Amino acid sequence: MTTMVAPPTAPDTRTSRVRYAALIAKVLLFALLLTALIWPDLSGIKGKASGARLVVYPLGAMVLPLWWWAYGRTRSKLHHAFPWPADLLLTLPWLIDLLGNRLNLFDTVTWWDDAMHFVLWGFLTAGALLAFAPRNLSLAVTAFVALGFGTTAAVIWELGEYVAFVRHSPELQSAYTDTLGDLALGTLGALLAGLLLHRLAFRPKAN
């Protein structure tokens, strides 16, 4: 008797695509980090706390896999499989930031920095919520959690930038205005990510 093998379902195919996208994003990120280490003059991050970025960026991209390996995989009631969509969302901000610096977009495109603070904080917040937040949160609680995470992350980032290179650069004169704008855009991006995620993934399904 011939055994019929059912074709992969749509969710399985979608999961595979997201998994491959997350792995490719990590490979590209580490390739860019390696080239920045070997050829710092071509990295686009020279003079922009390149040493700190070479440490923080891989940690940011690997925090979810490391957490999953150490602790998350035992929580079978919460996660039945590794959360690849969350992993992709948590990797993209570091990759896109490095690409933007490598292509010199932050210094040549006037709106690029503002757009990145809005979009990348949205990705980061969505990834964190998708990985760690319960699925039964109300809209209000989801918004508060998104704001709490996104705003805190934005403040830590701005403090890190100031300590690492802004205080010793010509940007210091305009740093206050720029920082306020970055914090506002990052917060708005985080809030929008929380609201969208609640609508797409957190709402209880009707019986």
Coordinates of C-alpha atoms in Angstrom, one line a residue:
M1 CA 0.0 0.0 0.0
T2 CA 1.3 3.4 -0.9
T3 CA 1.5 5.9 1.9
M4 CA 0.2 9.3 1.0
V5 CA 2.1 12.2 2.5
A6 CA 0.0 15.3 3.1
P7 CA 1.5 18.5 1.6
P8 CA 2.6 21.1 4.2
T9 CA -0.1 23.3 5.5
A10 CA -0.1 27.0 5.0
P11 CA 0.9 27.8 8.6
D12 CA 3.9 25.3 8.3
T13 CA 5.0 27.0 5.1
R14 CA 4.7 30.4 6.6
T15 CA 6.7 29.3 9.7
S16 CA 9.4 27.9 7.5
R17 CA 9.7 31.2 5.5
V18 CA 9.9 33.2 8.7
R19 CA 12.5 30.9 10.1
Y20 CA 14.6 31.2 7.0
A21 CA 14.2 35.0 7.0
A22 CA 15.3 35.2 10.7
L23 CA 18.3 33.0 10.0
I24 CA 19.3 35.0 6.9
A25 CA 18.9 38.2 8.8
K26 CA 21.3 36.9 11.5
V27 CA 23.8 35.7 8.9
L28 CA 23.8 39.2 7.2
L29 CA 24.1 40.9 10.6
F30 CA 27.1 38.9 11.7
A31 CA 28.7 39.3 8.2
L32 CA 28.4 43.1 8.5
L33 CA 29.8 43.0 12.1
L34 CA 32.7 40.9 10.9
T35 CA 33.5 43.3 8.0
A36 CA 33.2 46.2 10.4
L37 CA 35.8 44.5 12.6
I38 CA 38.1 43.8 9.7
W39 CA 37.6 47.0 7.8
P40 CA 36.4 49.6 10.3
D41 CA 36.9 52.5 7.9
L42 CA 34.3 51.0 5.5
S43 CA 31.8 50.1 8.2
G44 CA 30.0 53.4 8.5
I45 CA 30.1 53.2 12.3
K46 CA 33.7 54.5 12.8
G47 CA 33.5 57.3 15.3
K48 CA 30.0 56.2 16.3
A49 CA 30.8 53.9 19.3
S50 CA 31.8 51.1 16.9
G51 CA 33.3 49.0 19.7
A52 CA 30.1 49.1 21.7
R53 CA 28.0 48.3 18.7
L54 CA 30.2 45.3 17.9
V55 CA 29.2 44.0 21.4
V56 CA 25.6 45.1 21.8
Y57 CA 24.3 44.2 18.3
P58 CA 25.1 40.5 18.4
L59 CA 23.8 40.3 22.0
G60 CA 20.6 42.0 20.9
A61 CA 20.1 39.6 18.0
M62 CA 20.9 36.5 20.1
V63 CA 19.0 37.4 23.3
L64 CA 15.9 35.4 22.4
P65 CA 17.7 32.3 21.2
L66 CA 19.9 32.3 24.3
W67 CA 16.9 32.8 26.6
W68 CA 15.1 30.0 24.8
W69 CA 18.0 27.6 25.1
A70 CA 18.5 28.4 28.8
Y71 CA 14.9 28.7 29.9
G72 CA 12.1 29.2 27.4
R73 CA 12.0 25.8 25.8
T74 CA 10.9 24.3 29.1
R75 CA 7.8 26.4 29.2
S76 CA 5.8 24.2 26.9
K77 CA 2.5 25.6 28.0
L78 CA 3.5 29.1 26.7
H79 CA 5.7 28.2 23.7
H80 CA 5.2 25.0 21.7
A81 CA 8.0 25.9 19.3
F82 CA 10.7 28.5 19.0
P83 CA 9.0 31.9 18.3
W84 CA 10.6 32.6 14.9
P85 CA 8.5 35.7 14.1
A86 CA 9.6 37.3 17.4
D87 CA 13.2 36.4 16.6
L88 CA 13.0 38.0 13.2
L89 CA 11.5 41.2 14.6
L90 CA 14.2 41.3 17.3
T91 CA 17.0 40.9 14.7
L92 CA 15.9 43.3 12.1
P93 CA 16.6 46.6 14.1
W94 CA 20.3 45.7 14.5
L95 CA 20.6 44.6 10.9
I96 CA 18.8 47.6 9.4
D97 CA 20.8 50.0 11.6
L98 CA 24.1 48.6 10.4
L99 CA 23.0 48.6 6.8
G100 CA 21.9 52.2 7.2
N101 CA 25.3 53.2 8.6
R102 CA 27.1 51.1 6.0
L103 CA 25.3 52.9 3.2
N104 CA 25.7 56.3 4.9
L105 CA 22.0 56.8 4.9
F106 CA 21.9 58.4 8.4
D107 CA 24.2 61.2 7.2
T108 CA 22.9 61.7 3.6
V109 CA 19.1 61.2 3.9
T110 CA 17.6 63.9 6.2
W111 CA 14.6 61.8 7.3
W112 CA 16.3 58.5 7.7
D113 CA 17.3 58.8 11.3
D114 CA 13.8 59.8 12.4
A115 CA 12.2 57.0 10.4
M116 CA 14.5 54.5 11.9
H117 CA 13.7 55.5 15.4
F118 CA 10.0 55.1 14.7
V119 CA 10.2 51.9 12.6
L120 CA 13.0 50.0 14.4
W121 CA 11.5 50.6 17.9
G122 CA 8.2 49.3 16.5
F123 CA 10.0 46.1 15.4
L124 CA 11.9 45.8 18.7
T125 CA 8.7 46.2 20.8
A126 CA 6.6 43.9 18.7
G127 CA 9.3 41.2 18.9
A128 CA 9.6 41.6 22.7
L129 CA 5.9 41.4 23.2
L130 CA 5.5 38.5 20.8
A131 CA 8.2 36.6 22.6
F132 CA 7.4 37.2 26.2
A133 CA 3.9 38.7 26.7
P134 CA 0.8 36.6 27.4
R135 CA -1.7 36.4 24.5
N136 CA -4.7 37.3 26.7
L137 CA -3.7 40.9 27.5
S138 CA -6.3 43.6 27.1
L139 CA -5.8 46.4 24.6
A140 CA -5.0 48.9 27.5
V141 CA -2.5 46.6 29.1
T142 CA -0.9 45.8 25.8
A143 CA -0.5 49.5 25.2
F144 CA 1.0 50.1 28.6
V145 CA 3.4 47.2 28.3
A146 CA 4.5 48.4 24.8
L147 CA 5.0 52.0 26.1
G148 CA 6.9 50.7 29.1
F149 CA 9.3 48.5 27.1
G150 CA 9.6 50.9 24.1
T151 CA 10.2 54.0 26.2
T152 CA 12.7 52.3 28.5
A153 CA 14.6 50.9 25.6
A154 CA 14.7 54.3 23.9
V155 CA 16.0 56.0 27.0
I156 CA 18.7 53.4 27.5
W157 CA 19.7 53.8 23.8
E158 CA 19.9 57.6 24.0
L159 CA 22.0 57.4 27.2
G160 CA 24.3 54.9 25.6
E161 CA 24.7 57.1 22.6
Y162 CA 25.5 60.1 24.8
V163 CA 28.1 58.3 26.9
A164 CA 29.7 56.5 24.0
F165 CA 30.2 59.2 21.5
V166 CA 27.7 62.2 21.4
R167 CA 29.3 64.1 24.3
H168 CA 32.6 64.2 22.4
S169 CA 31.3 64.9 19.0
P170 CA 30.0 68.0 17.1
E171 CA 26.5 66.6 17.6
L172 CA 26.5 67.7 21.2
Q173 CA 25.2 71.2 20.4
S174 CA 22.0 69.8 18.8
A175 CA 21.8 66.6 21.0
Y176 CA 19.0 67.8 23.2
T177 CA 16.6 68.5 20.4
D178 CA 17.6 65.4 18.6
T179 CA 17.3 63.2 21.7
L180 CA 13.8 64.5 22.4
G181 CA 12.7 63.8 18.9
D182 CA 14.2 60.3 18.9
L183 CA 12.5 59.5 22.2
A184 CA 9.1 60.7 20.9
L185 CA 9.4 58.8 17.7
G186 CA 10.6 55.6 19.4
T187 CA 7.7 55.8 21.9
L188 CA 5.2 56.3 19.1
G189 CA 6.6 53.4 17.2
A190 CA 6.5 51.2 20.2
L191 CA 2.9 52.2 20.9
L192 CA 1.8 51.5 17.3
A193 CA 3.5 48.2 17.4
G194 CA 1.6 47.2 20.6
L195 CA -1.7 48.2 19.2
L196 CA -1.2 46.4 15.9
L197 CA 0.1 43.3 17.7
H198 CA -2.9 43.2 19.9
R199 CA -5.2 43.4 16.9
L200 CA -3.3 40.7 15.0
A201 CA -2.2 38.3 17.7
F202 CA -3.4 39.1 21.2
R203 CA -7.2 39.4 20.8
P204 CA -9.2 36.5 22.2
K205 CA -10.7 34.5 19.3
A206 CA -14.4 34.2 19.2
N207 CA -15.9 30.8 19.8

